[in-house]
JSON list of C-alpha atoms and ligand atoms in Angstrom, two decimals:
[
{"chain": "A", "resi": 1, "resn": "MET", "atom": "CA", "xyz": [-100.86, -154.15, 2.47]},
{"chain": "A", "resi": 2, "resn": "ARG", "atom": "CA", "xyz": [-97.49, -154.35, 4.20]},
{"chain": "A", "resi": 3, "resn": "ALA", "atom": "CA", "xyz": [-94.59, -152.17, 3.48]},
{"chain": "A", "resi": 4, "resn": "ILE", "atom": "CA", "xyz": [-90.82, -152.47, 4.37]},
{"chain": "A", "resi": 5, "resn": "TYR", "atom": "CA", "xyz": [-88.70, -149.56, 4.49]},
{"chain": "A", "resi": 6, "resn": "PRO", "atom": "CA", "xyz": [-85.23, -150.92, 4.65]},
{"chain": "A", "resi": 7, "resn": "GLY", "atom": "CA", "xyz": [-81.93, -149.01, 5.32]},
{"chain": "A", "resi": 8, "resn": "SER", "atom": "CA", "xyz": [-78.78, -148.83, 7.45]},
{"chain": "A", "resi": 9, "resn": "PHE", "atom": "CA", "xyz": [-79.97, -145.68, 9.25]},
{"chain": "A", "resi": 10, "resn": "ASP", "atom": "CA", "xyz": [-76.72, -144.92, 10.66]},
{"chain": "A", "resi": 11, "resn": "PRO", "atom": "CA", "xyz": [-77.84, -142.28, 11.68]},
{"chain": "A", "resi": 12, "resn": "ALA", "atom": "CA", "xyz": [-81.55, -141.93, 10.81]},
{"chain": "A", "resi": 13, "resn": "THR", "atom": "CA", "xyz": [-81.87, -138.53, 9.33]},
{"chain": "A", "resi": 14, "resn": "GLU", "atom": "CA", "xyz": [-85.01, -136.26, 8.86]},
{"chain": "A", "resi": 15, "resn": "GLY", "atom": "CA", "xyz": [-85.02, -137.33, 5.42]},
{"chain": "A", "resi": 16, "resn": "HIS", "atom": "CA", "xyz": [-85.47, -140.94, 6.56]},
{"chain": "A", "resi": 17, "resn": "LEU", "atom": "CA", "xyz": [-88.20, -140.07, 8.98]},
{"chain": "A", "resi": 18, "resn": "ASP", "atom": "CA", "xyz": [-90.08, -138.13, 6.16]},
{"chain": "A", "resi": 19, "resn": "ILE", "atom": "CA", "xyz": [-90.05, -141.36, 4.19]},
{"chain": "A", "resi": 20, "resn": "ALA", "atom": "CA", "xyz": [-91.22, -143.53, 6.90]},
{"chain": "A", "resi": 21, "resn": "ARG", "atom": "CA", "xyz": [-94.04, -141.07, 7.63]},
{"chain": "A", "resi": 22, "resn": "ARG", "atom": "CA", "xyz": [-95.30, -140.70, 4.29]},
{"chain": "A", "resi": 23, "resn": "GLY", "atom": "CA", "xyz": [-94.69, -144.58, 3.98]},
{"chain": "A", "resi": 24, "resn": "ALA", "atom": "CA", "xyz": [-97.07, -145.18, 6.73]},
{"chain": "A", "resi": 25, "resn": "GLU", "atom": "CA", "xyz": [-99.92, -143.04, 5.21]},
{"chain": "A", "resi": 26, "resn": "LEU", "atom": "CA", "xyz": [-99.81, -145.22, 2.06]},
{"chain": "A", "resi": 27, "resn": "PHE", "atom": "CA", "xyz": [-99.85, -148.68, 3.23]},
{"chain": "A", "resi": 28, "resn": "ASP", "atom": "CA", "xyz": [-101.97, -150.46, 6.33]},
{"chain": "A", "resi": 29, "resn": "GLU", "atom": "CA", "xyz": [-98.49, -151.43, 7.95]},
{"chain": "A", "resi": 30, "resn": "LEU", "atom": "CA", "xyz": [-94.68, -150.07, 7.57]},
{"chain": "A", "resi": 31, "resn": "VAL", "atom": "CA", "xyz": [-92.01, -152.02, 9.02]},
{"chain": "A", "resi": 32, "resn": "VAL", "atom": "CA", "xyz": [-89.02, -149.64, 9.01]},
{"chain": "A", "resi": 33, "resn": "ALA", "atom": "CA", "xyz": [-86.00, -152.27, 8.87]},
{"chain": "A", "resi": 34, "resn": "ILE", "atom": "CA", "xyz": [-82.30, -151.73, 9.71]},
{"chain": "A", "resi": 35, "resn": "GLY", "atom": "CA", "xyz": [-80.04, -153.74, 7.63]},
{"chain": "A", "resi": 36, "resn": "VAL", "atom": "CA", "xyz": [-77.47, -155.28, 9.54]},
{"chain": "A", "resi": 37, "resn": "ASN", "atom": "CA", "xyz": [-73.96, -156.46, 8.22]},
{"chain": "A", "resi": 38, "resn": "PRO", "atom": "CA", "xyz": [-72.25, -158.50, 10.71]},
{"chain": "A", "resi": 39, "resn": "SER", "atom": "CA", "xyz": [-68.82, -158.04, 8.94]},
{"chain": "A", "resi": 40, "resn": "LYS", "atom": "CA", "xyz": [-69.22, -154.25, 8.89]},
{"chain": "A", "resi": 41, "resn": "VAL", "atom": "CA", "xyz": [-68.77, -151.76, 11.99]},
{"chain": "A", "resi": 42, "resn": "GLY", "atom": "CA", "xyz": [-71.36, -149.08, 11.57]},
{"chain": "A", "resi": 43, "resn": "ARG", "atom": "CA", "xyz": [-71.18, -145.65, 13.35]},
{"chain": "A", "resi": 44, "resn": "PHE", "atom": "CA", "xyz": [-73.87, -146.31, 15.74]},
{"chain": "A", "resi": 45, "resn": "PRO", "atom": "CA", "xyz": [-74.43, -149.72, 17.57]},
{"chain": "A", "resi": 46, "resn": "VAL", "atom": "CA", "xyz": [-77.66, -151.08, 15.98]},
{"chain": "A", "resi": 47, "resn": "ILE", "atom": "CA", "xyz": [-79.59, -150.92, 19.58]},
{"chain": "A", "resi": 48, "resn": "ASP", "atom": "CA", "xyz": [-79.08, -147.10, 19.23]},
{"chain": "A", "resi": 49, "resn": "ARG", "atom": "CA", "xyz": [-80.25, -147.11, 15.56]},
{"chain": "A", "resi": 50, "resn": "VAL", "atom": "CA", "xyz": [-83.54, -149.05, 17.07]},
{"chain": "A", "resi": 51, "resn": "ARG", "atom": "CA", "xyz": [-84.06, -146.68, 19.85]},
{"chain": "A", "resi": 52, "resn": "VAL", "atom": "CA", "xyz": [-83.86, -143.63, 17.70]},
{"chain": "A", "resi": 53, "resn": "LEU", "atom": "CA", "xyz": [-86.38, -144.85, 15.08]},
{"chain": "A", "resi": 54, "resn": "THR", "atom": "CA", "xyz": [-88.73, -146.17, 17.66]},
{"chain": "A", "resi": 55, "resn": "SER", "atom": "CA", "xyz": [-88.54, -142.87, 19.55]},
{"chain": "A", "resi": 56, "resn": "ALA", "atom": "CA", "xyz": [-89.04, -140.80, 16.54]},
{"chain": "A", "resi": 57, "resn": "LEU", "atom": "CA", "xyz": [-91.93, -142.98, 15.24]},
{"chain": "A", "resi": 58, "resn": "ARG", "atom": "CA", "xyz": [-93.77, -143.67, 18.34]},
{"chain": "A", "resi": 59, "resn": "ASP", "atom": "CA", "xyz": [-96.91, -141.68, 17.35]},
{"chain": "A", "resi": 60, "resn": "LEU", "atom": "CA", "xyz": [-97.44, -143.79, 13.81]},
{"chain": "A", "resi": 61, "resn": "SER", "atom": "CA", "xyz": [-99.50, -146.76, 15.39]},
{"chain": "A", "resi": 62, "resn": "ASN", "atom": "CA", "xyz": [-99.05, -148.78, 12.23]},
{"chain": "A", "resi": 63, "resn": "VAL", "atom": "CA", "xyz": [-95.09, -148.58, 12.11]},
{"chain": "A", "resi": 64, "resn": "SER", "atom": "CA", "xyz": [-92.70, -150.96, 13.63]},
{"chain": "A", "resi": 65, "resn": "VAL", "atom": "CA", "xyz": [-88.89, -151.13, 13.96]},
{"chain": "A", "resi": 66, "resn": "ALA", "atom": "CA", "xyz": [-86.91, -154.08, 13.15]},
{"chain": "A", "resi": 67, "resn": "THR", "atom": "CA", "xyz": [-83.80, -155.37, 12.27]},
{"chain": "A", "resi": 68, "resn": "PHE", "atom": "CA", "xyz": [-82.64, -158.11, 9.46]},
{"chain": "A", "resi": 69, "resn": "SER", "atom": "CA", "xyz": [-79.52, -159.51, 8.13]},
{"chain": "A", "resi": 70, "resn": "GLY", "atom": "CA", "xyz": [-78.77, -161.35, 5.09]},
{"chain": "A", "resi": 71, "resn": "LEU", "atom": "CA", "xyz": [-80.92, -160.81, 1.96]},
{"chain": "A", "resi": 72, "resn": "LEU", "atom": "CA", "xyz": [-83.71, -158.40, 2.31]},
{"chain": "A", "resi": 73, "resn": "GLU", "atom": "CA", "xyz": [-85.76, -160.58, -0.16]},
{"chain": "A", "resi": 74, "resn": "MET", "atom": "CA", "xyz": [-85.58, -163.40, 2.32]},
{"chain": "A", "resi": 75, "resn": "TYR", "atom": "CA", "xyz": [-86.59, -161.21, 5.03]},
{"chain": "A", "resi": 76, "resn": "CYS", "atom": "CA", "xyz": [-89.39, -159.96, 2.98]},
{"chain": "A", "resi": 77, "resn": "ARG", "atom": "CA", "xyz": [-90.67, -163.41, 2.25]},
{"chain": "A", "resi": 78, "resn": "ASP", "atom": "CA", "xyz": [-90.33, -164.54, 5.64]},
{"chain": "A", "resi": 79, "resn": "ASN", "atom": "CA", "xyz": [-92.56, -161.49, 6.98]},
{"chain": "A", "resi": 80, "resn": "ASP", "atom": "CA", "xyz": [-95.04, -161.30, 4.17]},
{"chain": "A", "resi": 81, "resn": "VAL", "atom": "CA", "xyz": [-94.07, -157.83, 2.97]},
{"chain": "A", "resi": 82, "resn": "ASP", "atom": "CA", "xyz": [-95.71, -157.03, -0.37]},
{"chain": "A", "resi": 83, "resn": "VAL", "atom": "CA", "xyz": [-93.58, -153.48, -1.19]},
{"chain": "A", "resi": 84, "resn": "ILE", "atom": "CA", "xyz": [-90.14, -152.32, -0.67]},
{"chain": "A", "resi": 85, "resn": "ILE", "atom": "CA", "xyz": [-89.88, -148.51, -0.12]},
{"chain": "A", "resi": 86, "resn": "ARG", "atom": "CA", "xyz": [-86.84, -146.28, -0.82]},
{"chain": "A", "resi": 87, "resn": "GLY", "atom": "CA", "xyz": [-86.09, -142.80, -0.95]},
{"chain": "A", "resi": 88, "resn": "ILE", "atom": "CA", "xyz": [-84.95, -141.08, -3.97]},
{"chain": "A", "resi": 89, "resn": "ARG", "atom": "CA", "xyz": [-82.77, -137.93, -3.69]},
{"chain": "A", "resi": 90, "resn": "ASN", "atom": "CA", "xyz": [-81.02, -137.54, -6.83]},
{"chain": "A", "resi": 91, "resn": "LYS", "atom": "CA", "xyz": [-79.96, -139.45, -10.07]},
{"chain": "A", "resi": 92, "resn": "MET", "atom": "CA", "xyz": [-77.15, -141.08, -8.04]},
{"chain": "A", "resi": 93, "resn": "ASP", "atom": "CA", "xyz": [-79.59, -142.51, -5.90]},
{"chain": "A", "resi": 94, "resn": "LEU", "atom": "CA", "xyz": [-81.78, -143.74, -8.62]},
{"chain": "A", "resi": 95, "resn": "ARG", "atom": "CA", "xyz": [-78.79, -145.30, -10.47]},
{"chain": "A", "resi": 96, "resn": "HIS", "atom": "CA", "xyz": [-78.17, -147.32, -7.37]},
{"chain": "A", "resi": 97, "resn": "GLU", "atom": "CA", "xyz": [-81.40, -148.37, -6.56]},
{"chain": "A", "resi": 98, "resn": "VAL", "atom": "CA", "xyz": [-82.86, -149.63, -9.88]},
{"chain": "A", "resi": 99, "resn": "PRO", "atom": "CA", "xyz": [-80.68, -152.55, -10.01]},
{"chain": "A", "resi": 100, "resn": "MET", "atom": "CA", "xyz": [-81.34, -153.50, -6.63]},
{"chain": "A", "resi": 101, "resn": "ALA", "atom": "CA", "xyz": [-85.02, -153.16, -7.25]},
{"chain": "A", "resi": 102, "resn": "HIS", "atom": "CA", "xyz": [-84.55, -155.40, -10.07]},
{"chain": "A", "resi": 103, "resn": "MET", "atom": "CA", "xyz": [-82.67, -158.06, -8.10]},
{"chain": "A", "resi": 104, "resn": "ASN", "atom": "CA", "xyz": [-85.10, -158.19, -5.29]},
{"chain": "A", "resi": 105, "resn": "ARG", "atom": "CA", "xyz": [-88.20, -158.24, -7.69]},
{"chain": "A", "resi": 106, "resn": "HIS", "atom": "CA", "xyz": [-86.31, -161.04, -9.67]},
{"chain": "A", "resi": 107, "resn": "LEU", "atom": "CA", "xyz": [-85.75, -162.99, -6.29]},
{"chain": "A", "resi": 108, "resn": "SER", "atom": "CA", "xyz": [-88.96, -162.68, -4.54]},
{"chain": "A", "resi": 109, "resn": "GLY", "atom": "CA", "xyz": [-91.54, -161.03, -7.07]},
{"chain": "A", "resi": 110, "resn": "ILE", "atom": "CA", "xyz": [-91.61, -158.00, -4.66]},
{"chain": "A", "resi": 111, "resn": "ASP", "atom": "CA", "xyz": [-91.69, -154.68, -6.04]},
{"chain": "A", "resi": 112, "resn": "SER", "atom": "CA", "xyz": [-90.06, -151.50, -4.71]},
{"chain": "A", "resi": 113, "resn": "LEU", "atom": "CA", "xyz": [-91.69, -148.15, -4.54]},
{"chain": "A", "resi": 114, "resn": "PHE", "atom": "CA", "xyz": [-89.36, -145.03, -5.05]},
{"chain": "A", "resi": 115, "resn": "LEU", "atom": "CA", "xyz": [-90.59, -141.93, -3.04]},
{"chain": "A", "resi": 116, "resn": "PRO", "atom": "CA", "xyz": [-88.90, -138.83, -4.03]},
{"chain": "A", "resi": 117, "resn": "THR", "atom": "CA", "xyz": [-87.61, -137.05, -0.91]},
{"chain": "A", "resi": 118, "resn": "SER", "atom": "CA", "xyz": [-89.19, -133.67, 0.09]},
{"chain": "A", "resi": 119, "resn": "ALA", "atom": "CA", "xyz": [-87.60, -130.72, -1.10]},
{"chain": "A", "resi": 120, "resn": "LYS", "atom": "CA", "xyz": [-86.61, -129.75, 2.24]},
{"chain": "A", "resi": 121, "resn": "THR", "atom": "CA", "xyz": [-84.82, -132.97, 2.96]},
{"chain": "A", "resi": 122, "resn": "GLY", "atom": "CA", "xyz": [-83.51, -133.94, -0.29]},
{"chain": "A", "resi": 123, "resn": "PHE", "atom": "CA", "xyz": [-79.89, -132.77, 0.39]},
{"chain": "A", "resi": 124, "resn": "ILE", "atom": "CA", "xyz": [-79.30, -134.51, 3.89]},
{"chain": "A", "resi": 125, "resn": "SER", "atom": "CA", "xyz": [-77.63, -137.95, 4.23]},
{"chain": "A", "resi": 126, "resn": "SER", "atom": "CA", "xyz": [-76.24, -139.46, 7.17]},
{"chain": "A", "resi": 127, "resn": "THR", "atom": "CA", "xyz": [-72.80, -139.26, 5.64]},
{"chain": "A", "resi": 128, "resn": "VAL", "atom": "CA", "xyz": [-73.22, -135.44, 5.49]},
{"chain": "A", "resi": 129, "resn": "VAL", "atom": "CA", "xyz": [-74.88, -135.35, 9.11]},
{"chain": "A", "resi": 130, "resn": "MET", "atom": "CA", "xyz": [-71.59, -137.22, 10.59]},
{"chain": "A", "resi": 131, "resn": "GLY", "atom": "CA", "xyz": [-69.26, -135.20, 8.22]},
{"chain": "A", "resi": 132, "resn": "THR", "atom": "CA", "xyz": [-67.50, -138.40, 7.25]},
{"chain": "B", "resi": 1, "resn": "PNS", "atom": "O1", "xyz": [-79.44, -146.81, 3.96]},
{"chain": "B", "resi": 1, "resn": "PNS", "atom": "P1", "xyz": [-78.60, -148.00, 2.90]},
{"chain": "B", "resi": 1, "resn": "PNS", "atom": "O2", "xyz": [-77.25, -148.12, 3.54]},
{"chain": "B", "resi": 1, "resn": "PNS", "atom": "O3", "xyz": [-78.87, -147.48, 1.67]},
{"chain": "B", "resi": 1, "resn": "PNS", "atom": "O4", "xyz": [-79.64, -149.26, 3.00]},
{"chain": "B", "resi": 1, "resn": "PNS", "atom": "C1", "xyz": [-79.13, -150.32, 2.23]},
{"chain": "B", "resi": 1, "resn": "PNS", "atom": "C2", "xyz": [-79.88, -151.56, 2.41]},
{"chain": "B", "resi": 1, "resn": "PNS", "atom": "C3", "xyz": [-79.69, -151.92, 4.23]},
{"chain": "B", "resi": 1, "resn": "PNS", "atom": "C4", "xyz": [-81.24, -151.33, 2.05]},
{"chain": "B", "resi": 1, "resn": "PNS", "atom": "C5", "xyz": [-79.28, -152.47, 1.72]},
{"chain": "B", "resi": 1, "resn": "PNS", "atom": "O5", "xyz": [-77.90, -152.80, 1.87]},
{"chain": "B", "resi": 1, "resn": "PNS", "atom": "C6", "xyz": [-79.83, -154.14, 1.58]},
{"chain": "B", "resi": 1, "resn": "PNS", "atom": "O6", "xyz": [-80.94, -154.28, 1.13]},
{"chain": "B", "resi": 1, "resn": "PNS", "atom": "N1", "xyz": [-78.93, -154.91, 2.25]},
{"chain": "B", "resi": 1, "resn": "PNS", "atom": "C7", "xyz": [-79.54, -156.38, 2.45]},
{"chain": "B", "resi": 1, "resn": "PNS", "atom": "C8", "xyz": [-78.64, -157.35, 1.65]},
{"chain": "B", "resi": 1, "resn": "PNS", "atom": "C9", "xyz": [-79.55, -157.44, 0.42]},
{"chain": "B", "resi": 1, "resn": "PNS", "atom": "O7", "xyz": [-80.41, -158.15, 0.21]},
{"chain": "B", "resi": 1, "resn": "PNS", "atom": "N2", "xyz": [-78.65, -157.18, -0.47]},
{"chain": "B", "resi": 1, "resn": "PNS", "atom": "C10", "xyz": [-79.06, -157.30, -2.08]},
{"chain": "B", "resi": 1, "resn": "PNS", "atom": "C11", "xyz": [-79.92, -156.30, -2.58]},
{"chain": "B", "resi": 1, "resn": "PNS", "atom": "S1", "xyz": [-79.78, -156.65, -4.35]}
]
């Protein structure tokens, strides 16, 4: 099965890498996909985010790094993705993620799998890392 782990990864944190590594163990293939919103300026250029993820995950032969814009469910359909992975740190994440998972499943039939973050990375966020 092919899974996708979508996110902004702006920047990627140890928490993201932990979820990616664990996702790679669960599925035959994992695409770590950076969602690009052309109308939003990120903290880091997308090319740098791709480089960081590619380098950090280079030892995992079943992991690739990609970018997408537009709807995630369309990217999943176009790329034969079976499952969407998202990391969950706390109740706030869950409240945010459940409606997105419902919408993605409604639009494409693709289910989401929520992986709880590891205890040692559960407090990390890109925002906290950057202090902004
Ligand atoms: O790391 P983030 O910022 O939580 O990632 C959010 C992301 C990129 C996964 C989300 O914004 C997304 O799926 N964007 C694509 C647009 C889309 O499909 N929106 C509808 C979801 S219901």
